[in-house]
PDB file of C-alpha atoms in Angstrom:
ATOM      1  CA  MET A  27     -26.005 -18.941   1.036  1.00 85.00           C
ATOM      2  CA  LEU A  28     -23.404 -18.380   3.733  1.00 84.00           C
ATOM      3  CA  PRO A  29     -24.581 -17.469   7.208  1.00 83.00           C
ATOM      4  CA  ARG A  30     -24.396 -13.861   8.410  1.00 85.00           C
ATOM      5  CA  PRO A  31     -21.596 -13.034  10.859  1.00 82.00           C
ATOM      6  CA  SER A  32     -24.097 -12.666  13.676  1.00 82.00           C
ATOM      7  CA  ASP A  33     -25.386 -16.167  12.988  1.00 86.00           C
ATOM      8  CA  VAL A  34     -21.831 -17.559  12.937  1.00 85.00           C
ATOM      9  CA  ARG A  35     -21.126 -15.975  16.328  1.00 85.00           C
ATOM     10  CA  ARG A  36     -24.376 -17.413  17.740  1.00 87.00           C
ATOM     11  CA  GLN A  37     -23.508 -20.899  16.385  1.00 89.00           C
ATOM     12  CA  TRP A  38     -20.021 -20.856  17.922  1.00 87.00           C
ATOM     13  CA  THR A  39     -21.369 -19.611  21.213  1.00 88.00           C
ATOM     14  CA  ALA A  40     -24.013 -22.356  21.240  1.00 90.00           C
ATOM     15  CA  ARG A  41     -21.375 -25.029  20.511  1.00 92.00           C
ATOM     16  CA  HIS A  42     -18.768 -23.588  22.909  1.00 90.00           C
ATOM     17  CA  PRO A  43     -20.672 -21.667  25.618  1.00 88.00           C
ATOM     18  CA  ASP A  44     -17.413 -20.989  27.541  1.00 90.00           C
ATOM     19  CA  MET A  45     -15.854 -19.234  24.516  1.00 87.00           C
ATOM     20  CA  ASP A  46     -16.089 -15.444  24.325  1.00 87.00           C
ATOM     21  CA  ALA A  47     -17.067 -14.887  20.676  1.00 85.00           C
ATOM     22  CA  SER A  48     -17.612 -11.134  21.108  1.00 86.00           C
ATOM     23  CA  ALA A  49     -14.307 -10.323  19.362  1.00 89.00           C
ATOM     24  CA  MET A  50     -15.679 -11.880  16.176  1.00 88.00           C
ATOM     25  CA  GLN A  51     -17.997  -8.872  15.699  1.00 88.00           C
ATOM     26  CA  ILE A  52     -15.085  -6.391  15.679  1.00 92.00           C
ATOM     27  CA  VAL A  53     -12.729  -8.601  13.670  1.00 92.00           C
ATOM     28  CA  GLU A  54     -15.412  -9.338  11.049  1.00 92.00           C
ATOM     29  CA  LEU A  55     -15.983  -5.621  10.588  1.00 92.00           C
ATOM     30  CA  VAL A  56     -12.258  -4.949  10.264  1.00 95.00           C
ATOM     31  CA  LYS A  57     -11.933  -7.763   7.657  1.00 94.00           C
ATOM     32  CA  ARG A  58     -14.983  -6.403   5.811  1.00 93.00           C
ATOM     33  CA  ILE A  59     -13.499  -2.898   5.705  1.00 96.00           C
ATOM     34  CA  VAL A  60     -10.102  -4.213   4.580  1.00 96.00           C
ATOM     35  CA  GLY A  61     -11.766  -6.261   1.843  1.00 96.00           C
ATOM     36  CA  GLN A  62     -13.777  -3.261   0.598  1.00 97.00           C
ATOM     37  CA  LEU A  63     -10.680  -1.077   0.616  1.00 96.00           C
ATOM     38  CA  GLU A  64      -8.657  -3.654  -1.329  1.00 95.00           C
ATOM     39  CA  SER A  65     -11.450  -4.120  -3.892  1.00 96.00           C
ATOM     40  CA  ALA A  66     -11.739  -0.358  -4.376  1.00 97.00           C
ATOM     41  CA  VAL A  67      -8.031   0.249  -4.982  1.00 96.00           C
ATOM     42  CA  GLU A  68      -7.312  -2.990  -6.848  1.00 95.00           C
ATOM     43  CA  PRO A  69      -8.125  -1.592 -10.327  1.00 96.00           C
ATOM     44  CA  LEU A  70      -5.539   1.116  -9.804  1.00 95.00           C
ATOM     45  CA  TYR A  71      -2.809  -1.513  -9.822  1.00 95.00           C
ATOM     46  CA  ASP A  72      -3.984  -3.532 -12.857  1.00 94.00           C
ATOM     47  CA  ASP A  73      -1.376  -1.997 -15.165  1.00 93.00           C
ATOM     48  CA  ALA A  74       0.729  -0.157 -12.647  1.00 95.00           C
ATOM     49  CA  PRO A  75       4.493  -0.582 -12.293  1.00 95.00           C
ATOM     50  CA  LEU A  76       4.057  -1.459  -8.589  1.00 96.00           C
ATOM     51  CA  THR A  77       1.738  -3.634  -6.519  1.00 94.00           C
ATOM     52  CA  ALA A  78      -0.148  -2.107  -3.561  1.00 93.00           C
ATOM     53  CA  PRO A  79       2.212  -3.772  -1.021  1.00 93.00           C
ATOM     54  CA  GLU A  80       5.257  -2.490  -2.932  1.00 94.00           C
ATOM     55  CA  LEU A  81       3.820   1.045  -2.911  1.00 96.00           C
ATOM     56  CA  ASP A  82       3.289   0.721   0.832  1.00 94.00           C
ATOM     57  CA  LEU A  83       7.000  -0.095   1.221  1.00 94.00           C
ATOM     58  CA  LEU A  84       8.058   2.890  -0.881  1.00 96.00           C
ATOM     59  CA  ILE A  85       5.760   5.589   0.578  1.00 95.00           C
ATOM     60  CA  PRO A  86       7.818   6.163   3.749  1.00 93.00           C
ATOM     61  CA  LEU A  87      10.985   6.271   1.627  1.00 94.00           C
ATOM     62  CA  ARG A  88       9.619   8.843  -0.782  1.00 94.00           C
ATOM     63  CA  HIS A  89      10.600  11.969   1.137  1.00 92.00           C
ATOM     64  CA  MET A  90      13.470  10.625   3.221  1.00 90.00           C
ATOM     65  CA  GLU A  91      16.708  12.490   2.712  1.00 90.00           C
ATOM     66  CA  GLN A  92      18.905   9.716   4.092  1.00 92.00           C
ATOM     67  CA  PRO A  93      18.920   5.973   3.316  1.00 93.00           C
ATOM     68  CA  VAL A  94      17.312   3.752   5.910  1.00 92.00           C
ATOM     69  CA  ILE A  95      18.359   0.328   7.233  1.00 91.00           C
ATOM     70  CA  ALA A  96      16.181  -2.450   5.787  1.00 88.00           C
ATOM     71  CA  ARG A  97      15.529  -3.733   9.301  1.00 88.00           C
ATOM     72  CA  ARG A  98      13.765  -0.412  10.137  1.00 90.00           C
ATOM     73  CA  ILE A  99      11.509  -0.860   7.105  1.00 90.00           C
ATOM     74  CA  ALA A 100      10.582  -4.340   8.392  1.00 89.00           C
ATOM     75  CA  GLU A 101       9.838  -2.967  11.879  1.00 89.00           C
ATOM     76  CA  HIS A 102       7.825  -0.057  10.475  1.00 89.00           C
ATOM     77  CA  HIS A 103       5.632  -2.350   8.373  1.00 89.00           C
ATOM     78  CA  ARG A 104       5.577  -5.155  11.012  1.00 86.00           C
ATOM     79  CA  MET A 105       6.941  -7.563   8.444  1.00 88.00           C
ATOM     80  CA  SER A 106       9.615 -10.214   8.726  1.00 88.00           C
ATOM     81  CA  ARG A 107      13.106  -9.233   7.691  1.00 87.00           C
ATOM     82  CA  ALA A 108      13.082 -12.019   5.155  1.00 89.00           C
ATOM     83  CA  GLY A 109       9.827 -10.788   3.653  1.00 90.00           C
ATOM     84  CA  VAL A 110      11.105  -7.249   3.403  1.00 90.00           C
ATOM     85  CA  SER A 111      14.433  -8.398   1.936  1.00 89.00           C
ATOM     86  CA  LYS A 112      12.612 -10.364  -0.775  1.00 93.00           C
ATOM     87  CA  ALA A 113      10.348  -7.407  -1.605  1.00 93.00           C
ATOM     88  CA  LEU A 114      13.284  -5.004  -1.652  1.00 93.00           C
ATOM     89  CA  GLY A 115      15.182  -7.359  -3.969  1.00 94.00           C
ATOM     90  CA  LYS A 116      12.287  -7.219  -6.452  1.00 96.00           C
ATOM     91  CA  LEU A 117      12.081  -3.433  -6.211  1.00 97.00           C
ATOM     92  CA  GLU A 118      15.858  -3.149  -6.686  1.00 96.00           C
ATOM     93  CA  ARG A 119      15.871  -5.406  -9.772  1.00 97.00           C
ATOM     94  CA  ARG A 120      13.219  -3.140 -11.306  1.00 97.00           C
ATOM     95  CA  GLY A 121      15.121   0.027 -10.447  1.00 97.00           C
ATOM     96  CA  PHE A 122      12.805   1.498  -7.805  1.00 98.00           C
ATOM     97  CA  ILE A 123      15.279   1.361  -4.914  1.00 97.00           C
ATOM     98  CA  GLU A 124      19.010   1.063  -4.347  1.00 96.00           C
ATOM     99  CA  ARG A 125      20.694  -0.853  -1.575  1.00 93.00           C
ATOM    100  CA  ALA A 126      24.161  -0.215  -0.298  1.00 91.00           C
ATOM    101  CA  PRO A 127      26.140  -1.852   2.525  1.00 88.00           C
ATOM    102  CA  SER A 128      26.032   0.017   5.830  1.00 83.00           C
ATOM    103  CA  ARG A 129      29.447   1.251   7.006  1.00 85.00           C
ATOM    104  CA  ALA A 130      28.251   0.980  10.624  1.00 84.00           C
ATOM    105  CA  ASP A 131      26.954  -2.605  10.344  1.00 81.00           C
ATOM    106  CA  ARG A 132      28.234  -4.881   7.539  1.00 79.00           C
ATOM    107  CA  ARG A 133      25.222  -7.174   8.002  1.00 81.00           C
ATOM    108  CA  ALA A 134      22.803  -4.349   7.216  1.00 83.00           C
ATOM    109  CA  SER A 135      21.952  -2.665   3.945  1.00 86.00           C
ATOM    110  CA  LEU A 136      20.899   0.929   3.518  1.00 91.00           C
ATOM    111  CA  VAL A 137      17.883   1.462   1.310  1.00 94.00           C
ATOM    112  CA  SER A 138      17.066   4.579  -0.711  1.00 95.00           C
ATOM    113  CA  ILE A 139      14.439   5.268  -3.306  1.00 97.00           C
ATOM    114  CA  THR A 140      15.503   5.999  -6.867  1.00 97.00           C
ATOM    115  CA  GLU A 141      14.085   8.663  -9.177  1.00 97.00           C
ATOM    116  CA  SER A 142      12.077   5.901 -10.881  1.00 97.00           C
ATOM    117  CA  GLY A 143      10.730   4.853  -7.494  1.00 97.00           C
ATOM    118  CA  LYS A 144       9.773   8.442  -6.646  1.00 97.00           C
ATOM    119  CA  ALA A 145       8.055   8.865 -10.001  1.00 97.00           C
ATOM    120  CA  ALA A 146       6.036   5.648  -9.455  1.00 97.00           C
ATOM    121  CA  VAL A 147       4.995   6.682  -5.982  1.00 97.00           C
ATOM    122  CA  ASP A 148       4.092  10.195  -7.168  1.00 97.00           C
ATOM    123  CA  ALA A 149       1.936   8.679  -9.947  1.00 96.00           C
ATOM    124  CA  LEU A 150       0.118   6.077  -7.843  1.00 97.00           C
ATOM    125  CA  PHE A 151      -0.204   7.328  -4.283  1.00 97.00           C
ATOM    126  CA  PRO A 152      -2.267  10.474  -4.975  1.00 97.00           C
ATOM    127  CA  ARG A 153      -4.706   8.334  -7.014  1.00 96.00           C
ATOM    128  CA  GLN A 154      -4.958   5.796  -4.197  1.00 97.00           C
ATOM    129  CA  VAL A 155      -5.564   8.582  -1.638  1.00 97.00           C
ATOM    130  CA  GLY A 156      -8.314   9.892  -3.933  1.00 97.00           C
ATOM    131  CA  ILE A 157     -10.078   6.510  -3.860  1.00 97.00           C
ATOM    132  CA  GLU A 158      -9.645   6.252  -0.110  1.00 97.00           C
ATOM    133  CA  SER A 159     -11.056   9.766   0.331  1.00 97.00           C
ATOM    134  CA  ARG A 160     -14.173   8.828  -1.581  1.00 97.00           C
ATOM    135  CA  LEU A 161     -14.560   5.741   0.591  1.00 97.00           C
ATOM    136  CA  VAL A 162     -14.576   7.748   3.802  1.00 97.00           C
ATOM    137  CA  ALA A 163     -16.379  10.816   2.488  1.00 96.00           C
ATOM    138  CA  GLY A 164     -19.750   9.536   3.759  1.00 95.00           C
ATOM    139  CA  LEU A 165     -18.580   9.698   7.376  1.00 96.00           C
ATOM    140  CA  GLY A 166     -19.256  13.432   7.591  1.00 94.00           C
ATOM    141  CA  ALA A 167     -19.312  14.665  11.161  1.00 94.00           C
ATOM    142  CA  ASP A 168     -18.637  11.120  12.487  1.00 97.00           C
ATOM    143  CA  ARG A 169     -15.156  11.065  10.986  1.00 96.00           C
ATOM    144  CA  GLU A 170     -13.334  12.096  14.168  1.00 97.00           C
ATOM    145  CA  ARG A 171     -15.268   9.569  16.261  1.00 97.00           C
ATOM    146  CA  VAL A 172     -14.302   6.824  13.772  1.00 97.00           C
ATOM    147  CA  VAL A 173     -10.616   7.890  13.905  1.00 97.00           C
ATOM    148  CA  GLU A 174     -10.731   7.848  17.711  1.00 97.00           C
ATOM    149  CA  ALA A 175     -12.335   4.417  17.789  1.00 96.00           C
ATOM    150  CA  LEU A 176      -9.865   2.988  15.249  1.00 96.00           C
ATOM    151  CA  THR A 177      -6.987   4.483  17.217  1.00 97.00           C
ATOM    152  CA  LEU A 178      -8.239   2.735  20.335  1.00 97.00           C
ATOM    153  CA  LEU A 179      -8.629  -0.505  18.438  1.00 96.00           C
ATOM    154  CA  ALA A 180      -5.094  -0.278  16.949  1.00 94.00           C
ATOM    155  CA  ALA A 181      -3.614   0.420  20.376  1.00 95.00           C
ATOM    156  CA  ALA A 182      -5.518  -2.496  21.938  1.00 94.00           C
ATOM    157  CA  PHE A 183      -4.333  -4.829  19.184  1.00 92.00           C
ATOM    158  CA  GLU A 184      -0.740  -3.680  19.566  1.00 91.00           C
ATOM    159  CA  ARG A 185      -0.791  -4.187  23.362  1.00 93.00           C
ATOM    160  CA  ALA A 186      -2.417  -7.598  23.131  1.00 91.00           C
ATOM    161  CA  ALA A 187      -0.168  -8.726  20.282  1.00 86.00           C
ATOM    162  CA  ALA A 188       2.905  -7.823  22.331  1.00 86.00           C
ATOM    163  CA  GLU A 189       1.657 -10.094  25.102  1.00 88.00           C
ATOM    164  CA  LEU A 190       0.824 -13.113  22.865  1.00 84.00           C
ATOM    165  CA  PRO A 191       3.196 -16.054  23.037  1.00 82.00           C
ATOM    166  CA  SER A 192       5.541 -16.244  20.041  1.00 70.00           C
ATOM    167  CA  SER A 193       4.880 -19.967  19.739  1.00 61.00           C
ATOM    168  CA  PRO A 194       1.821 -21.192  17.796  1.00 63.00           C
ATOM    169  CA  GLU A 195       1.207 -24.095  20.222  1.00 64.00           C
ATOM    170  CA  PHE A 196      -1.054 -21.923  22.343  1.00 58.00           C
ATOM    171  CA  LEU A 197      -3.505 -21.905  19.414  1.00 59.00           C
ATOM    172  CA  GLU A 198      -3.891 -25.672  19.309  1.00 56.00           C
ATOM    173  CA  PRO A 199      -6.984 -27.151  21.029  1.00 54.00           C
ATOM    174  CA  ASP A 200      -6.584 -29.204  24.178  1.00 49.00           C
ATOM    175  CA  VAL A 201      -6.339 -32.845  23.183  1.00 44.00           C
ATOM    176  CA  THR A 202      -7.489 -35.790  25.299  1.00 43.00           C
ATOM    177  CA  ALA A 203      -5.386 -38.938  25.822  1.00 44.00           C
ATOM    178  CA  SER A 204      -7.264 -40.559  22.892  1.00 43.00           C
ATOM    179  CA  GLY A 205      -5.902 -37.890  20.555  1.00 47.00           C
ATOM    180  CA  SER A 206      -9.319 -36.293  20.066  1.00 47.00           C
ATOM    181  CA  PRO A 207      -9.914 -32.593  20.825  1.00 52.00           C
ATOM    182  CA  ALA A 208     -11.290 -32.133  24.316  1.00 50.00           C
ATOM    183  CA  THR A 209     -14.864 -30.886  24.470  1.00 47.00           C
TER     184      THR A 209
END
């Protein structure tokens, strides 16, 4: 049996007393919530024409009257341009979006949702929202407090993420001259 998150935090704190493991409590809860959400909506996509991430890309496009630059989609979803381009290519091949060159910037493409894309979003998104509504229904009067707390958490993550170095080296442990991690 795997240890409980509180036991894991205690073990890390015992091994590394100078490490602040308090964030583990919040992050573990966020991961648990995300896992439960994904498990709850997963059956909806078993035979669907879109995956959940593809639907997430299409939802903002559903009611837009003008095409949008692919770069804006990447920024909105906090995804790499390459990742968005690959996803958009798959959606385009299946007829859910159209891409056209931008007259203002030849390097950019303008993305718009097709009628097939709209129909797929209209079929799936309300069902997903129904599942999500059932998941949060038990909050009752605490709903606004939860929204406020999650808003604070999202803002804190965004501020901290903006300050993190872009290089992964800062994540590597200090290493002694012998090549072993410093303890």
